[in-house]
Amino acid sequence: MDETPKNIVILTGAGISAESGIDTFRDAGGLWEQHRVEDVATPEGFAANPDLVQRFYDARRAAVQTVEPNGAHEALARLDRAWKGELLIVTQNVDDLHERAGAKRVLHMHGELLSALCARCETRHRWSAPLFDRPPCHGCGEQALRPDVVWFGEMPYAMDRIYAALRAADLFASIGTSGAVYPAAGFVRDARELGARTIELNLERSEGSHWFDEARHGPAGQLVPHWVDELLAGADQA
Ligand code: NAD
């Protein structure tokens, strides 16, 4: 490492949760393979067949409650606890494994499975049960709850906060993401232009690998704890 970083932004994707047993987007045979993205992850798909979409997310919400954080989530939580500078874990994941590992500085740019959003009054509720049976919103009483996840064609959450963190960052890391879904896939270019060093930790080269100053390839459960050790050792010496 050339210089000890102070402010870090970490982008995580489905790959960081793969070793916990949650399918990534493209895993053969996974939940996503059985459905077209347009049918289950777009506002148009929801309008056309709400039952199918609610059942799809009900299954994922149930599944996420049966898995545990892995060594990569735990290492990032350790970094979050120890890091004295700014740190933001921007996750594209809708699972809650970063939080369950103990990380606090987490932003869910694509929403959360364990949250329901009322399409009528726009309030959010922590939600662990199914939505298929159209339970009433605890706020307005309407049966208008949908998964609080950002579908393709919708605006990701908290982009202002993410860009404020990217502007302040001197290190940007991308972990377990294919670099295929925008705007998250564009963060590496923006972070670079804004002056951050960039590193990719992924099972294989991602679509945007060439944008990174450094790339390490392998399972997140092995790469991330080692990388966190390096960062914390560098900070101790600084
Ligand atoms: P993706 O499936 O497009 O890419 C996952 C990447 O992770 C791939 O490049 C793959 O090589 C890598 N990977 C797989 N196993 C890994 C491991 N053990 N260690 C390190 N890397 C590994 O996922 P994405 O880039 O996050 O984009 C897909 C979209 O789907 C996102 O918007 C996300 O919201 C959503 N999604 C979320 C979850 C979740 O919440 N856990 C799961 C699937 C999809």
CSV table of C-alpha atoms and ligand atoms in Angstrom, one decimal:
chain,number,residue,atom,x,y,z
A,1,MET,CA,0.0,0.0,0.0
A,2,ASP,CA,1.4,3.4,-1.0
A,3,GLU,CA,-0.2,5.5,1.6
A,4,THR,CA,-2.4,4.8,4.6
A,5,PRO,CA,-6.0,5.6,3.7
A,6,LYS,CA,-8.2,7.6,6.1
A,7,ASN,CA,-11.6,7.4,4.5
A,8,ILE,CA,-12.9,4.2,2.9
A,9,VAL,CA,-16.0,3.3,0.8
A,10,ILE,CA,-16.6,-0.4,0.4
A,11,LEU,CA,-19.2,-1.6,-2.2
A,12,THR,CA,-20.4,-5.1,-1.6
A,13,GLY,CA,-22.5,-7.3,-3.9
A,14,ALA,CA,-24.1,-10.8,-4.0
A,15,GLY,CA,-20.7,-12.5,-4.0
A,16,ILE,CA,-20.0,-11.6,-0.4
A,17,SER,CA,-23.0,-13.5,0.7
A,18,ALA,CA,-22.5,-16.5,-1.6
A,19,GLU,CA,-20.5,-18.5,1.1
A,20,SER,CA,-23.4,-18.0,3.5
A,21,GLY,CA,-25.6,-19.9,1.0
A,22,ILE,CA,-27.4,-17.1,-0.7
A,23,ASP,CA,-27.5,-17.4,-4.5
A,24,THR,CA,-25.8,-14.7,-6.5
A,25,PHE,CA,-27.7,-13.1,-9.3
A,26,ARG,CA,-26.4,-15.5,-11.9
A,27,ASP,CA,-25.9,-18.7,-10.0
A,28,ALA,CA,-27.0,-21.6,-12.2
A,29,GLY,CA,-30.1,-23.3,-10.7
A,30,GLY,CA,-30.6,-20.4,-8.2
A,31,LEU,CA,-33.9,-18.6,-7.5
A,32,TRP,CA,-33.1,-16.1,-10.2
A,33,GLU,CA,-32.6,-18.8,-12.9
A,34,GLN,CA,-36.2,-19.9,-12.5
A,35,HIS,CA,-37.6,-16.4,-13.3
A,36,ARG,CA,-36.9,-13.7,-15.8
A,37,VAL,CA,-35.6,-10.5,-14.2
A,38,GLU,CA,-38.3,-8.5,-16.0
A,39,ASP,CA,-41.0,-10.6,-14.3
A,40,VAL,CA,-39.8,-10.5,-10.7
A,41,ALA,CA,-37.6,-7.4,-10.4
A,42,THR,CA,-39.3,-4.6,-12.2
A,43,PRO,CA,-42.3,-2.3,-11.4
A,44,GLU,CA,-43.9,-3.6,-14.6
A,45,GLY,CA,-43.5,-7.2,-13.5
A,46,PHE,CA,-45.1,-6.4,-10.2
A,47,ALA,CA,-48.0,-4.6,-11.9
A,48,ALA,CA,-48.5,-7.6,-14.2
A,49,ASN,CA,-48.3,-10.3,-11.6
A,50,PRO,CA,-48.1,-9.1,-8.0
A,51,ASP,CA,-48.7,-12.6,-6.6
A,52,LEU,CA,-45.7,-14.1,-8.4
A,53,VAL,CA,-43.5,-11.2,-7.3
A,54,GLN,CA,-44.7,-11.3,-3.6
A,55,ARG,CA,-44.1,-15.1,-3.5
A,56,PHE,CA,-40.6,-14.7,-5.0
A,57,TYR,CA,-39.6,-12.2,-2.4
A,58,ASP,CA,-41.4,-14.1,0.4
A,59,ALA,CA,-39.2,-17.1,-0.5
A,60,ARG,CA,-36.1,-15.0,-0.4
A,61,ARG,CA,-37.1,-13.2,2.9
A,62,ALA,CA,-37.7,-16.6,4.5
A,63,ALA,CA,-34.4,-18.0,3.1
A,64,VAL,CA,-32.3,-15.1,4.4
A,65,GLN,CA,-33.5,-15.8,7.9
A,66,THR,CA,-32.0,-19.3,7.8
A,67,VAL,CA,-28.4,-18.3,6.9
A,68,GLU,CA,-25.5,-16.8,8.9
A,69,PRO,CA,-22.9,-14.2,8.1
A,70,ASN,CA,-19.6,-15.6,6.9
A,71,GLY,CA,-15.9,-14.6,7.5
A,72,ALA,CA,-16.1,-11.8,5.0
A,73,HIS,CA,-19.0,-10.1,6.7
A,74,GLU,CA,-17.3,-10.6,10.1
A,75,ALA,CA,-14.1,-9.1,8.8
A,76,LEU,CA,-15.9,-6.0,7.5
A,77,ALA,CA,-17.7,-5.6,10.9
A,78,ARG,CA,-14.3,-5.8,12.6
A,79,LEU,CA,-13.0,-3.1,10.3
A,80,ASP,CA,-16.0,-1.0,11.0
A,81,ARG,CA,-15.5,-1.2,14.8
A,82,ALA,CA,-11.8,-0.5,14.6
A,83,TRP,CA,-11.5,2.1,11.8
A,84,LYS,CA,-11.1,5.7,13.1
A,85,GLY,CA,-11.6,7.4,9.8
A,86,GLU,CA,-14.7,7.6,7.7
A,87,LEU,CA,-16.0,4.3,6.5
A,88,LEU,CA,-19.2,3.4,4.6
A,89,ILE,CA,-20.2,-0.1,3.5
A,90,VAL,CA,-22.5,0.5,0.5
A,91,THR,CA,-24.2,-2.8,-0.2
A,92,GLN,CA,-26.3,-3.8,-3.2
A,93,ASN,CA,-27.4,-6.8,-1.1
A,94,VAL,CA,-30.9,-6.9,0.3
A,95,ASP,CA,-29.9,-9.4,3.0
A,96,ASP,CA,-29.0,-8.3,6.5
A,97,LEU,CA,-25.8,-10.2,6.9
A,98,HIS,CA,-23.5,-7.1,7.3
A,99,GLU,CA,-25.7,-6.0,10.3
A,100,ARG,CA,-25.9,-9.4,11.8
A,101,ALA,CA,-22.1,-9.7,11.7
A,102,GLY,CA,-22.1,-6.4,13.7
A,103,ALA,CA,-21.4,-3.7,11.1
A,104,LYS,CA,-23.0,-0.4,11.8
A,105,ARG,CA,-21.9,1.9,9.0
A,106,VAL,CA,-24.0,0.1,6.3
A,107,LEU,CA,-26.1,1.6,3.6
A,108,HIS,CA,-28.5,-0.6,1.6
A,109,MET,CA,-28.7,1.1,-1.8
A,110,HIS,CA,-31.1,-1.5,-3.2
A,111,GLY,CA,-33.3,-1.8,-0.1
A,112,GLU,CA,-33.8,-4.7,2.3
A,113,LEU,CA,-35.7,-7.9,2.2
A,114,LEU,CA,-36.6,-7.5,5.9
A,115,SER,CA,-38.4,-4.3,5.2
A,116,ALA,CA,-41.8,-3.6,3.6
A,117,LEU,CA,-42.8,-0.4,1.9
A,118,CYS,CA,-46.3,0.9,1.7
A,119,ALA,CA,-47.1,2.0,-1.8
A,120,ARG,CA,-49.9,4.1,-0.5
A,121,CYS,CA,-48.5,6.1,2.5
A,122,GLU,CA,-44.8,5.4,1.7
A,123,THR,CA,-43.9,4.3,5.3
A,124,ARG,CA,-41.4,1.5,5.9
A,125,HIS,CA,-41.9,-1.3,8.4
A,126,ARG,CA,-39.4,-4.0,9.6
A,127,TRP,CA,-40.9,-7.1,8.1
A,128,SER,CA,-40.0,-10.8,8.5
A,129,ALA,CA,-43.3,-12.4,7.5
A,130,PRO,CA,-44.8,-13.1,4.0
A,131,LEU,CA,-46.5,-10.3,2.0
A,132,PHE,CA,-48.3,-12.6,-0.3
A,133,ASP,CA,-51.5,-12.7,1.8
A,134,ARG,CA,-51.6,-8.8,1.6
A,135,PRO,CA,-51.4,-7.8,5.3
A,136,PRO,CA,-52.5,-4.3,6.1
A,137,CYS,CA,-49.9,-1.5,6.4
A,138,HIS,CA,-49.4,-0.7,10.1
A,139,GLY,CA,-49.4,3.0,9.2
A,140,CYS,CA,-52.5,3.6,7.0
A,141,GLY,CA,-54.2,0.2,7.1
A,142,GLU,CA,-54.2,-0.2,3.3
A,143,GLN,CA,-53.3,-3.6,1.8
A,144,ALA,CA,-50.6,-1.9,-0.3
A,145,LEU,CA,-47.3,-3.3,1.1
A,146,ARG,CA,-44.5,-4.2,-1.4
A,147,PRO,CA,-41.0,-5.5,-0.8
A,148,ASP,CA,-38.8,-2.5,0.1
A,149,VAL,CA,-36.3,-3.4,-2.6
A,150,VAL,CA,-35.2,-1.3,-5.5
A,151,TRP,CA,-36.2,-2.9,-8.8
A,152,PHE,CA,-34.6,-2.4,-12.2
A,153,GLY,CA,-35.8,0.9,-13.5
A,154,GLU,CA,-36.2,2.4,-10.0
A,155,MET,CA,-33.8,4.9,-8.4
A,156,PRO,CA,-31.4,3.4,-5.9
A,157,TYR,CA,-31.5,4.8,-2.4
A,158,ALA,CA,-29.3,7.5,-0.8
A,159,MET,CA,-27.2,8.3,-3.9
A,160,ASP,CA,-26.4,11.8,-2.4
A,161,ARG,CA,-25.0,10.2,0.7
A,162,ILE,CA,-23.0,7.7,-1.4
A,163,TYR,CA,-21.5,10.4,-3.6
A,164,ALA,CA,-20.6,12.5,-0.5
A,165,ALA,CA,-18.7,9.5,0.8
A,166,LEU,CA,-17.0,8.8,-2.5
A,167,ARG,CA,-15.9,12.4,-2.7
A,168,ALA,CA,-14.2,12.1,0.7
A,169,ALA,CA,-12.8,8.6,0.1
A,170,ASP,CA,-9.1,7.9,-0.5
A,171,LEU,CA,-9.8,4.1,-0.8
A,172,PHE,CA,-12.6,2.5,-2.7
A,173,ALA,CA,-13.0,-1.3,-2.5
A,174,SER,CA,-15.5,-3.5,-4.4
A,175,ILE,CA,-16.2,-6.9,-3.0
A,176,GLY,CA,-18.2,-9.7,-4.6
A,177,THR,CA,-19.9,-7.7,-7.4
A,178,SER,CA,-20.0,-8.4,-11.1
A,179,GLY,CA,-19.9,-4.8,-12.1
A,180,ALA,CA,-22.9,-5.3,-14.4
A,181,VAL,CA,-25.6,-3.4,-12.5
A,182,TYR,CA,-25.5,0.4,-12.7
A,183,PRO,CA,-25.2,2.9,-11.1
A,184,ALA,CA,-23.1,0.8,-8.6
A,185,ALA,CA,-20.9,-0.5,-11.4
A,186,GLY,CA,-19.9,3.1,-12.2
A,187,PHE,CA,-18.7,3.9,-8.6
A,188,VAL,CA,-15.1,2.7,-9.3
A,189,ARG,CA,-14.6,5.1,-12.2
A,190,ASP,CA,-16.1,8.0,-10.2
A,191,ALA,CA,-14.0,7.1,-7.1
A,192,ARG,CA,-10.9,7.0,-9.3
A,193,GLU,CA,-11.6,10.4,-10.9
A,194,LEU,CA,-12.3,11.8,-7.4
A,195,GLY,CA,-8.8,10.6,-6.3
A,196,ALA,CA,-9.3,7.3,-4.5
A,197,ARG,CA,-7.1,4.3,-4.8
A,198,THR,CA,-9.3,1.4,-6.0
A,199,ILE,CA,-9.2,-2.3,-5.2
A,200,GLU,CA,-11.4,-5.2,-6.4
A,201,LEU,CA,-11.9,-8.4,-4.3
A,202,ASN,CA,-13.9,-10.9,-6.3
A,203,LEU,CA,-14.0,-14.6,-7.2
A,204,GLU,CA,-13.0,-13.8,-10.7
A,205,ARG,CA,-12.3,-10.8,-12.9
A,206,SER,CA,-15.5,-8.6,-13.0
A,207,GLU,CA,-16.7,-6.7,-16.0
A,208,GLY,CA,-15.1,-3.6,-14.7
A,209,SER,CA,-11.8,-5.2,-13.4
A,210,HIS,CA,-9.6,-3.0,-15.6
A,211,TRP,CA,-10.8,0.1,-13.8
A,212,PHE,CA,-9.2,-1.0,-10.5
A,213,ASP,CA,-5.7,-0.1,-9.4
A,214,GLU,CA,-5.4,-3.6,-7.8
A,215,ALA,CA,-7.5,-6.8,-8.2
A,216,ARG,CA,-7.4,-9.9,-6.0
A,217,HIS,CA,-9.3,-12.9,-7.0
A,218,GLY,CA,-10.7,-15.7,-4.8
A,219,PRO,CA,-13.5,-16.4,-2.4
A,220,ALA,CA,-14.5,-13.4,-0.2
A,221,GLY,CA,-14.3,-15.5,2.9
A,222,GLN,CA,-10.6,-15.8,2.4
A,223,LEU,CA,-9.7,-12.5,0.7
A,224,VAL,CA,-11.6,-10.1,2.9
A,225,PRO,CA,-10.2,-11.1,6.4
A,226,HIS,CA,-6.7,-10.9,5.0
A,227,TRP,CA,-7.3,-7.5,3.4
A,228,VAL,CA,-8.8,-6.2,6.7
A,229,ASP,CA,-5.8,-7.4,8.6
A,230,GLU,CA,-3.5,-5.5,6.2
A,231,LEU,CA,-5.6,-2.3,6.5
A,232,LEU,CA,-5.6,-2.4,10.3
A,233,ALA,CA,-1.9,-3.2,10.5
A,234,GLY,CA,-1.2,-0.2,8.2
A,235,ALA,CA,-3.4,2.1,10.4
A,236,ASP,CA,-1.5,0.9,13.5
A,237,GLN,CA,1.8,1.9,12.0
A,238,ALA,CA,0.6,5.3,10.7
B,1,NAD,P1,-23.9,-10.6,-9.3
B,1,NAD,O1,-24.6,-11.9,-9.1
B,1,NAD,O2,-24.1,-9.9,-10.6
B,1,NAD,O3,-22.3,-10.8,-9.2
B,1,NAD,C1,-21.8,-11.5,-8.1
B,1,NAD,C2,-20.3,-11.5,-8.2
B,1,NAD,O4,-19.8,-12.2,-7.1
B,1,NAD,C3,-19.7,-12.3,-9.4
B,1,NAD,O5,-18.8,-11.5,-10.1
B,1,NAD,C4,-19.1,-13.5,-8.8
B,1,NAD,O6,-17.9,-13.9,-9.5
B,1,NAD,C5,-18.7,-13.0,-7.5
B,1,NAD,N1,-18.7,-14.1,-6.5
B,1,NAD,C6,-19.4,-15.3,-6.4
B,1,NAD,N2,-19.1,-16.0,-5.3
B,1,NAD,C7,-18.1,-15.3,-4.7
B,1,NAD,C8,-17.4,-15.5,-3.5
B,1,NAD,N3,-17.5,-16.6,-2.7
B,1,NAD,N4,-16.5,-14.5,-3.1
B,1,NAD,C9,-16.3,-13.4,-3.9
B,1,NAD,N5,-17.0,-13.2,-5.0
B,1,NAD,C10,-17.9,-14.1,-5.4
B,1,NAD,O7,-24.3,-9.7,-8.1
B,1,NAD,P2,-24.2,-8.1,-7.9
B,1,NAD,O8,-23.1,-7.6,-8.6
B,1,NAD,O9,-24.4,-7.9,-6.5
B,1,NAD,O10,-25.5,-7.6,-8.7
B,1,NAD,C11,-26.7,-8.3,-8.7
B,1,NAD,C12,-28.0,-7.6,-8.1
B,1,NAD,O11,-28.8,-8.6,-7.5
B,1,NAD,C13,-27.7,-6.6,-7.1
B,1,NAD,O12,-28.4,-5.5,-7.4
B,1,NAD,C14,-28.2,-7.2,-5.8
B,1,NAD,O13,-29.1,-6.2,-5.2
B,1,NAD,C15,-29.1,-8.3,-6.2
B,1,NAD,N6,-28.9,-9.6,-5.4
B,1,NAD,C16,-28.7,-9.5,-4.0
B,1,NAD,C17,-28.4,-10.7,-3.3
B,1,NAD,C18,-28.3,-10.6,-1.8
B,1,NAD,O14,-28.9,-9.7,-1.1
B,1,NAD,N7,-27.5,-11.4,-1.1
B,1,NAD,C19,-28.3,-11.9,-3.9
B,1,NAD,C20,-28.5,-11.9,-5.3
B,1,NAD,C21,-28.8,-10.8,-6.0
